[in-house]
CSV table of C-alpha atoms and ligand atoms in Angstrom, one decimal:
chain,number,residue,atom,x,y,z
U,1,MET,CA,-31.4,18.4,43.4
U,2,SER,CA,-27.7,18.2,42.6
U,3,LYS,CA,-25.5,20.0,45.2
U,4,LEU,CA,-21.9,20.9,45.1
U,5,SER,CA,-20.0,22.1,48.2
U,6,PRO,CA,-19.6,25.9,48.3
U,7,LEU,CA,-16.3,27.5,49.2
U,8,ILE,CA,-16.5,28.8,52.7
U,9,GLY,CA,-15.9,32.5,53.3
U,10,SER,CA,-12.7,32.1,55.3
U,11,ASP,CA,-11.2,30.1,52.4
U,12,TYR,CA,-11.0,33.0,50.1
U,13,PRO,CA,-7.7,34.9,49.9
U,14,PHE,CA,-8.8,38.4,50.7
U,15,PRO,CA,-6.8,41.2,48.9
U,16,PRO,CA,-4.9,43.7,50.9
U,17,LYS,CA,-6.7,47.0,51.6
U,18,PRO,CA,-5.6,50.0,49.4
U,19,ALA,CA,-3.1,52.4,51.1
U,20,VAL,CA,-4.9,55.2,53.0
U,21,LEU,CA,-4.3,58.6,51.2
U,22,SER,CA,-4.1,62.0,52.9
U,23,VAL,CA,-6.7,64.6,52.0
U,24,GLN,CA,-4.1,66.5,49.9
U,25,GLU,CA,-3.1,63.3,48.1
U,26,LYS,CA,-6.7,62.5,47.3
U,27,LEU,CA,-7.2,66.0,45.8
U,28,ASP,CA,-4.0,65.7,43.7
U,29,TYR,CA,-5.0,62.4,42.3
U,30,LYS,CA,-8.5,63.5,41.5
U,31,GLU,CA,-7.2,66.5,39.6
U,32,LYS,CA,-4.7,64.4,37.7
U,33,ILE,CA,-7.3,61.8,36.9
U,34,LYS,CA,-9.7,64.4,35.5
U,35,GLN,CA,-7.0,65.7,33.2
U,36,LEU,CA,-5.9,62.3,32.1
U,37,LEU,CA,-9.5,61.2,31.3
U,38,ILE,CA,-9.7,64.0,28.8
U,39,GLU,CA,-6.2,63.5,27.4
U,40,LYS,CA,-6.8,59.8,26.9
U,41,ASP,CA,-10.3,60.0,25.7
U,42,ALA,CA,-11.4,57.8,28.5
U,43,VAL,CA,-14.5,57.5,30.7
U,44,LEU,CA,-14.9,56.2,34.2
U,45,VAL,CA,-17.6,53.6,34.7
U,46,ALA,CA,-18.1,52.8,38.4
U,47,HIS,CA,-20.2,50.2,40.2
U,48,TYR,CA,-22.5,51.2,43.2
U,49,TYR,CA,-20.3,49.1,45.5
U,50,THR,CA,-17.1,51.1,44.9
U,51,ASP,CA,-16.1,53.7,47.5
U,52,PRO,CA,-18.1,56.9,47.5
U,53,GLU,CA,-15.2,59.1,46.3
U,54,ILE,CA,-14.8,56.9,43.2
U,55,GLN,CA,-18.6,57.1,42.5
U,56,ALA,CA,-18.5,60.9,42.9
U,57,LEU,CA,-15.5,61.1,40.6
U,58,ALA,CA,-17.3,59.1,37.9
U,59,GLU,CA,-20.3,61.4,38.1
U,60,GLU,CA,-18.1,64.6,38.1
U,61,THR,CA,-16.2,63.5,35.0
U,62,GLY,CA,-19.2,62.5,32.8
U,63,GLY,CA,-19.0,58.8,33.5
U,64,THR,CA,-21.6,56.8,35.3
U,65,VAL,CA,-22.3,54.9,38.5
U,66,ALA,CA,-24.5,51.9,37.8
U,67,ASP,CA,-25.3,48.2,38.3
U,68,SER,CA,-23.4,45.7,36.2
U,69,LEU,CA,-26.1,45.6,33.4
U,70,GLU,CA,-26.2,49.4,33.1
U,71,MET,CA,-22.4,49.6,33.3
U,72,ALA,CA,-22.2,47.2,30.3
U,73,ARG,CA,-24.7,49.2,28.3
U,74,PHE,CA,-23.1,52.6,29.2
U,75,GLY,CA,-19.6,51.4,28.2
U,76,ARG,CA,-20.8,50.0,24.9
U,77,ASP,CA,-22.8,53.1,23.9
U,78,HIS,CA,-20.4,55.8,25.1
U,79,LYS,CA,-18.2,57.5,22.5
U,80,ALA,CA,-15.0,57.4,24.5
U,81,ASN,CA,-12.2,55.1,23.1
U,82,THR,CA,-11.1,53.9,26.5
U,83,LEU,CA,-13.3,52.6,29.4
U,84,ILE,CA,-12.0,52.6,32.9
U,85,ILE,CA,-14.1,50.0,34.7
U,86,ALA,CA,-14.1,50.6,38.5
U,87,GLY,CA,-15.6,47.3,39.6
U,88,VAL,CA,-14.5,43.7,39.6
U,89,ARG,CA,-13.0,41.5,36.9
U,90,PHE,CA,-16.1,40.1,35.4
U,91,MET,CA,-17.4,43.6,34.8
U,92,GLY,CA,-14.2,44.5,32.9
U,93,GLU,CA,-14.5,41.3,30.9
U,94,THR,CA,-18.1,42.0,30.0
U,95,ALA,CA,-17.2,45.5,28.9
U,96,LYS,CA,-14.4,44.1,26.6
U,97,ILE,CA,-16.7,41.5,25.1
U,98,LEU,CA,-19.3,44.1,24.3
U,99,THR,CA,-16.9,46.6,23.0
U,100,PRO,CA,-13.9,44.7,21.6
U,101,ASN,CA,-12.6,47.8,19.7
U,102,LYS,CA,-12.2,49.9,22.8
U,103,MET,CA,-9.4,49.7,25.3
U,104,VAL,CA,-10.8,48.5,28.6
U,105,LEU,CA,-8.7,49.2,31.6
U,106,MET,CA,-9.3,48.2,35.2
U,107,PRO,CA,-7.6,49.9,38.2
U,108,GLU,CA,-6.9,46.5,39.6
U,109,LEU,CA,-7.1,43.4,37.4
U,110,GLU,CA,-6.9,41.3,40.5
U,111,ALA,CA,-10.2,42.6,41.8
U,112,THR,CA,-12.4,39.6,41.6
U,113,CYS,CA,-15.6,38.2,43.2
U,114,SER,CA,-16.3,35.2,45.4
U,115,LEU,CA,-19.0,34.0,43.0
U,116,ASP,CA,-16.5,34.0,40.1
U,117,ILE,CA,-13.8,32.3,42.2
U,118,GLY,CA,-16.3,29.7,43.4
U,119,CYS,CA,-17.4,28.7,39.9
U,120,PRO,CA,-14.3,27.4,37.9
U,121,VAL,CA,-15.2,26.8,34.3
U,122,ASP,CA,-14.1,23.1,34.1
U,123,GLU,CA,-16.1,22.0,37.2
U,124,PHE,CA,-19.1,24.1,36.1
U,125,SER,CA,-18.9,22.6,32.6
U,126,ASP,CA,-18.8,19.1,34.0
U,127,PHE,CA,-21.9,19.9,36.1
U,128,CYS,CA,-23.7,21.1,33.0
U,129,ASP,CA,-22.6,18.1,31.0
U,130,GLN,CA,-24.4,15.9,33.6
U,131,HIS,CA,-27.7,17.6,32.7
U,132,PRO,CA,-27.6,18.2,28.9
U,133,GLU,CA,-31.4,18.6,28.6
U,134,ARG,CA,-31.3,21.8,30.8
U,135,THR,CA,-30.8,25.4,29.8
U,136,VAL,CA,-27.8,26.9,31.4
U,137,VAL,CA,-28.4,30.3,33.0
U,138,VAL,CA,-25.5,32.1,34.8
U,139,TYR,CA,-25.3,35.2,36.8
U,140,ALA,CA,-23.2,38.0,35.4
U,141,ASN,CA,-20.8,37.5,38.3
U,142,THR,CA,-18.9,34.8,36.4
U,143,SER,CA,-15.8,34.5,34.2
U,144,ALA,CA,-16.1,35.0,30.4
U,145,ALA,CA,-15.4,31.3,30.0
U,146,VAL,CA,-18.4,30.4,32.2
U,147,LYS,CA,-20.6,32.8,30.3
U,148,ALA,CA,-19.4,31.1,27.1
U,149,ARG,CA,-20.5,27.8,28.5
U,150,ALA,CA,-24.0,29.2,29.3
U,151,ASP,CA,-27.1,29.7,27.2
U,152,TRP,CA,-28.1,32.9,29.0
U,153,VAL,CA,-26.4,35.5,31.3
U,154,VAL,CA,-28.6,37.4,33.7
U,155,THR,CA,-28.0,40.2,36.2
U,156,SER,CA,-30.1,40.4,39.4
U,157,SER,CA,-32.1,43.2,37.9
U,158,ILE,CA,-33.5,41.0,35.2
U,159,ALA,CA,-33.0,37.4,36.5
U,160,LEU,CA,-36.7,36.9,37.6
U,161,GLU,CA,-38.1,38.0,34.2
U,162,ILE,CA,-35.7,35.8,32.2
U,163,ILE,CA,-36.3,32.7,34.4
U,164,GLU,CA,-40.1,33.3,34.1
U,165,HIS,CA,-39.8,33.6,30.4
U,166,LEU,CA,-37.8,30.3,30.2
U,167,ASP,CA,-40.2,28.6,32.5
U,168,SER,CA,-43.1,29.7,30.3
U,169,GLU,CA,-41.4,27.8,27.5
U,170,ASP,CA,-41.2,24.7,29.8
U,171,LYS,CA,-37.4,24.9,29.9
U,172,LYS,CA,-35.6,23.2,32.8
U,173,ILE,CA,-32.8,25.2,34.2
U,174,ILE,CA,-29.3,24.9,35.5
U,175,TRP,CA,-28.6,28.0,37.6
U,176,GLY,CA,-25.2,29.2,38.7
U,177,PRO,CA,-23.4,30.3,40.7
U,178,ASP,CA,-25.3,32.2,43.5
U,179,ARG,CA,-27.3,29.7,45.6
U,180,HIS,CA,-29.3,32.4,47.5
U,181,LEU,CA,-30.3,34.3,44.4
U,182,GLY,CA,-31.2,31.0,42.7
U,183,ALA,CA,-33.3,29.9,45.7
U,184,TYR,CA,-35.1,33.2,45.7
U,185,ILE,CA,-35.9,33.0,42.0
U,186,GLU,CA,-36.9,29.4,42.2
U,187,LYS,CA,-39.4,30.3,45.0
U,188,GLN,CA,-40.8,33.2,43.1
U,189,THR,CA,-41.2,31.5,39.8
U,190,GLN,CA,-41.6,27.8,40.7
U,191,ALA,CA,-39.3,27.0,37.8
U,192,ASP,CA,-37.5,23.7,37.7
U,193,MET,CA,-33.9,24.7,38.7
U,194,ILE,CA,-30.9,22.9,39.9
U,195,MET,CA,-28.2,25.0,41.5
U,196,TRP,CA,-24.5,25.5,41.6
U,197,GLN,CA,-23.7,26.3,45.3
U,198,GLY,CA,-21.7,29.5,45.2
U,199,ASP,CA,-22.3,32.6,47.4
U,200,CYS,CA,-21.3,36.2,47.8
U,201,ILE,CA,-19.1,36.6,50.8
U,202,VAL,CA,-20.6,40.1,51.5
U,203,HIS,CA,-24.3,39.3,51.3
U,204,ASP,CA,-23.9,35.8,52.9
U,205,GLU,CA,-23.0,37.6,56.2
U,206,PHE,CA,-26.3,39.3,56.8
U,207,LYS,CA,-28.0,37.9,59.9
U,208,ALA,CA,-31.8,37.4,60.2
U,209,SER,CA,-31.9,37.3,64.0
U,210,ALA,CA,-29.9,40.5,64.4
U,211,LEU,CA,-32.0,42.1,61.6
U,212,ARG,CA,-35.2,41.2,63.6
U,213,ASP,CA,-33.6,42.9,66.7
U,214,MET,CA,-32.9,46.0,64.6
U,215,LYS,CA,-36.4,46.1,63.2
U,216,ALA,CA,-37.7,46.0,66.8
U,217,ILE,CA,-35.7,49.2,67.5
U,218,TYR,CA,-36.9,50.9,64.3
U,219,PRO,CA,-40.4,49.5,63.8
U,220,ASP,CA,-41.3,52.1,61.1
U,221,ALA,CA,-38.3,51.3,59.0
U,222,ALA,CA,-38.7,49.4,55.7
U,223,ILE,CA,-36.2,46.5,55.1
U,224,LEU,CA,-34.5,46.5,51.7
U,225,VAL,CA,-32.7,43.3,50.8
U,226,HIS,CA,-30.5,42.2,47.9
U,227,PRO,CA,-31.4,38.6,46.9
U,228,GLU,CA,-27.8,37.4,47.2
U,229,SER,CA,-28.6,37.4,51.0
U,230,PRO,CA,-29.6,34.2,52.8
U,231,GLN,CA,-33.3,33.2,52.5
U,232,SER,CA,-33.9,33.9,56.2
U,233,VAL,CA,-32.9,37.6,55.6
U,234,VAL,CA,-34.9,37.8,52.3
U,235,GLU,CA,-38.0,36.6,54.2
U,236,LEU,CA,-37.8,39.7,56.4
U,237,ALA,CA,-37.7,42.1,53.5
U,238,ASP,CA,-40.3,44.7,52.5
U,239,VAL,CA,-38.5,45.0,49.1
U,240,VAL,CA,-36.2,42.5,47.5
U,241,GLY,CA,-34.3,43.7,44.5
U,242,SER,CA,-31.1,44.4,42.6
U,243,THR,CA,-29.0,47.5,43.5
U,244,SER,CA,-30.9,49.7,41.0
U,245,GLN,CA,-34.2,48.4,42.2
U,246,LEU,CA,-33.3,49.0,45.9
U,247,ILE,CA,-32.2,52.6,45.1
U,248,ASN,CA,-35.5,53.1,43.4
U,249,ALA,CA,-37.4,51.7,46.3
U,250,ALA,CA,-35.5,53.9,48.7
U,251,LYS,CA,-36.8,56.9,46.7
U,252,THR,CA,-40.4,55.8,46.3
U,253,LEU,CA,-41.2,54.1,49.7
U,254,PRO,CA,-43.0,56.4,52.1
U,255,ASN,CA,-40.9,55.2,55.1
U,256,LYS,CA,-38.5,57.8,56.5
U,257,GLN,CA,-36.1,55.1,57.8
U,258,LEU,CA,-34.7,52.3,55.8
U,259,ILE,CA,-32.6,49.2,56.8
U,260,VAL,CA,-30.5,48.1,53.9
U,261,ALA,CA,-29.0,44.6,53.3
U,262,THR,CA,-26.4,45.0,50.6
U,263,ASP,CA,-22.9,46.3,50.2
U,264,ALA,CA,-22.4,49.6,52.0
U,265,GLY,CA,-21.1,51.3,48.9
U,266,ILE,CA,-24.8,51.7,47.8
U,267,PHE,CA,-25.4,54.3,50.5
U,268,TYR,CA,-23.7,57.0,48.4
U,269,LYS,CA,-26.3,56.8,45.7
U,270,MET,CA,-29.2,55.9,48.0
U,271,GLN,CA,-28.7,59.0,50.1
U,272,GLN,CA,-28.4,61.1,47.0
U,273,VAL,CA,-31.9,60.0,45.8
U,274,CYS,CA,-33.5,60.4,49.3
U,275,PRO,CA,-31.5,63.0,51.3
U,276,ASP,CA,-34.3,63.3,53.8
U,277,LYS,CA,-34.3,59.6,54.8
U,278,GLU,CA,-32.3,57.8,57.5
U,279,LEU,CA,-30.4,54.8,56.2
U,280,PHE,CA,-29.1,52.0,58.4
U,281,ALA,CA,-26.8,49.1,57.4
U,282,ALA,CA,-28.4,45.7,58.1
U,283,PRO,CA,-26.4,43.8,60.7
U,284,THR,CA,-23.7,41.4,59.8
U,285,GLY,CA,-22.9,40.7,63.4
U,286,GLY,CA,-24.8,38.7,66.0
U,287,GLU,CA,-25.1,35.0,66.5
U,288,GLY,CA,-23.0,33.0,64.2
U,289,ALA,CA,-21.1,36.0,62.9
U,290,THR,CA,-17.8,35.4,61.1
U,291,CYS,CA,-17.8,38.6,59.2
U,292,ARG,CA,-14.6,39.5,57.4
U,293,SER,CA,-16.1,41.8,54.8
U,294,CYS,CA,-18.4,43.8,57.1
U,295,ALA,CA,-20.8,44.6,54.3
U,296,HIS,CA,-18.2,46.0,52.0
U,297,CYS,CA,-16.7,43.9,49.2
U,298,PRO,CA,-12.9,43.7,49.6
U,299,TRP,CA,-12.4,43.5,45.8
U,300,MET,CA,-14.6,46.5,45.1
U,301,ALA,CA,-12.5,48.4,47.7
U,302,MET,CA,-9.4,47.8,45.6
U,303,ASN,CA,-10.6,50.5,43.1
U,304,GLY,CA,-8.7,53.4,44.8
U,305,LEU,CA,-7.7,56.7,43.3
U,306,LYS,CA,-4.1,55.8,43.0
U,307,ALA,CA,-5.0,52.6,41.1
U,308,ILE,CA,-7.2,54.6,38.7
U,309,TYR,CA,-4.4,57.1,38.2
U,310,ASN,CA,-1.9,54.3,37.5
U,311,SER,CA,-4.1,52.7,34.9
U,312,LEU,CA,-4.4,56.0,33.0
U,313,ILE,CA,-0.6,56.7,33.2
U,314,ASP,CA,0.4,53.2,31.9
U,315,ALA,CA,-2.1,50.6,30.7
U,316,THR,CA,0.4,47.8,31.2
U,317,GLY,CA,-1.0,45.4,33.8
U,318,HIS,CA,-4.4,47.1,33.6
U,319,GLU,CA,-5.8,46.2,30.2
U,320,VAL,CA,-8.5,43.6,30.1
U,321,ASP,CA,-8.0,40.9,27.5
U,322,VAL,CA,-10.5,38.2,26.7
U,323,ASP,CA,-9.6,35.2,24.4
U,324,GLU,CA,-11.3,35.7,21.1
U,325,GLU,CA,-13.1,32.4,21.0
U,326,VAL,CA,-14.3,32.7,24.6
U,327,ALA,CA,-15.5,36.3,23.9
U,328,LYS,CA,-17.5,35.0,20.9
U,329,GLY,CA,-19.2,32.4,23.0
U,330,ALA,CA,-19.9,34.7,25.9
U,331,LEU,CA,-21.3,37.4,23.6
U,332,VAL,CA,-24.1,35.0,22.5
U,333,SER,CA,-25.4,34.5,26.1
U,334,LEU,CA,-24.8,38.2,27.0
U,335,ASP,CA,-26.7,39.4,23.8
U,336,ARG,CA,-29.6,37.2,24.7
U,337,MET,CA,-29.9,39.1,28.0
U,338,LEU,CA,-29.4,42.5,26.5
U,339,ASN,CA,-31.9,41.9,23.7
U,340,PHE,CA,-34.4,40.5,26.2
U,341,ALA,CA,-33.9,43.6,28.4
U,342,ALA,CA,-34.4,45.9,25.4
U,343,GLU,CA,-37.6,44.1,24.5
U,344,GLN,CA,-38.9,44.4,28.0
U,345,GLN,CA,-38.2,48.1,28.0
U,346,LEU,CA,-40.1,48.5,24.7
U,347,LYS,CA,-43.0,46.7,26.2
U,348,VAL,CA,-43.0,49.0,29.3
U,349,LYS,CA,-42.9,52.0,27.0
U,350,GLY,CA,-45.7,50.6,24.9
U,351,ASN,CA,-47.9,50.1,28.0
U,352,ALA,CA,-47.1,53.5,29.4
G,1,SF4,S1,-20.2,42.2,46.6
G,1,SF4,FE1,-20.3,39.9,46.4
G,1,SF4,S2,-21.1,39.5,44.4
G,1,SF4,FE2,-20.5,41.7,44.4
G,1,SF4,S3,-18.4,41.6,43.6
G,1,SF4,FE3,-18.2,41.5,45.9
G,1,SF4,S4,-18.1,39.3,46.3
G,1,SF4,FE4,-18.9,39.5,44.2
């Protein structure tokens, strides 16, 4: 298996934390944002990992809180002319690629992702060129240029099904960039995969030994794990899944206590769907801990109220722009995923 060195968490330039606002400032910004969304024919599309007040604002104003696949679908299908994407850069790019005629704004264009940073297009393309017989499958957490180099894009909510499908066609796969998600899928499907060695600085911090200790304290709790976490953590899980799948599991599992290994932003939505359950954040501390993110993505945290307000007041420095040729290439691999997802949904409805 070909291996490339991953970037180490401490090598990433972490962004500064947004300024803390007073209660009154928050209320003022919220009111102004609500007004501006109407005036500018805009809708707020927020990821589950953004701060709870941003998720609440998206819901209150007729926008949505979702995973990256659903964010892309929602933005594409919504009637608003302007999309405010509260998330990270690749989500804004995906929205722009799917809806080139809409204005796509981001509160902070600098909000990125360690997986995206750790997978530069030139190096990744060289890696792919060394294995021309393989189908290139990339995670959504990549730049538009990397998506354009790929045959398929996947999100964590549909990655397993797509790799199973490709494996059933005897396709050999190049997977990038998340090594933990790739290893999980490889184990589940037994597909022939070679991996790019990137990781998410948030999920990579969860610690198996501390999680075992926590489970000993709460023996009746179910453990819910996002597959971007290390294999040793995934092995302890009762449920492994994407953000949406974990939220659904929180609702349907009989357990009254849940230990959750993913970004802490998810607790807003999770508590909403199961208000009677006790939720615990899986530990990032313990032996070998070097945690700088403490289970909250520093780039997601850049999506503050002030930044959203600024993007609505003046689009300069907030508008997402994707090179036309790159967008055309990325659309092919994105459309494959969206069409596959639509077919899967039809099959589920047909079997219902
Ligand atoms: S939580 Fe991890 S995968 Fe998600 S945007 Fe942040 S760094 Fe990227």
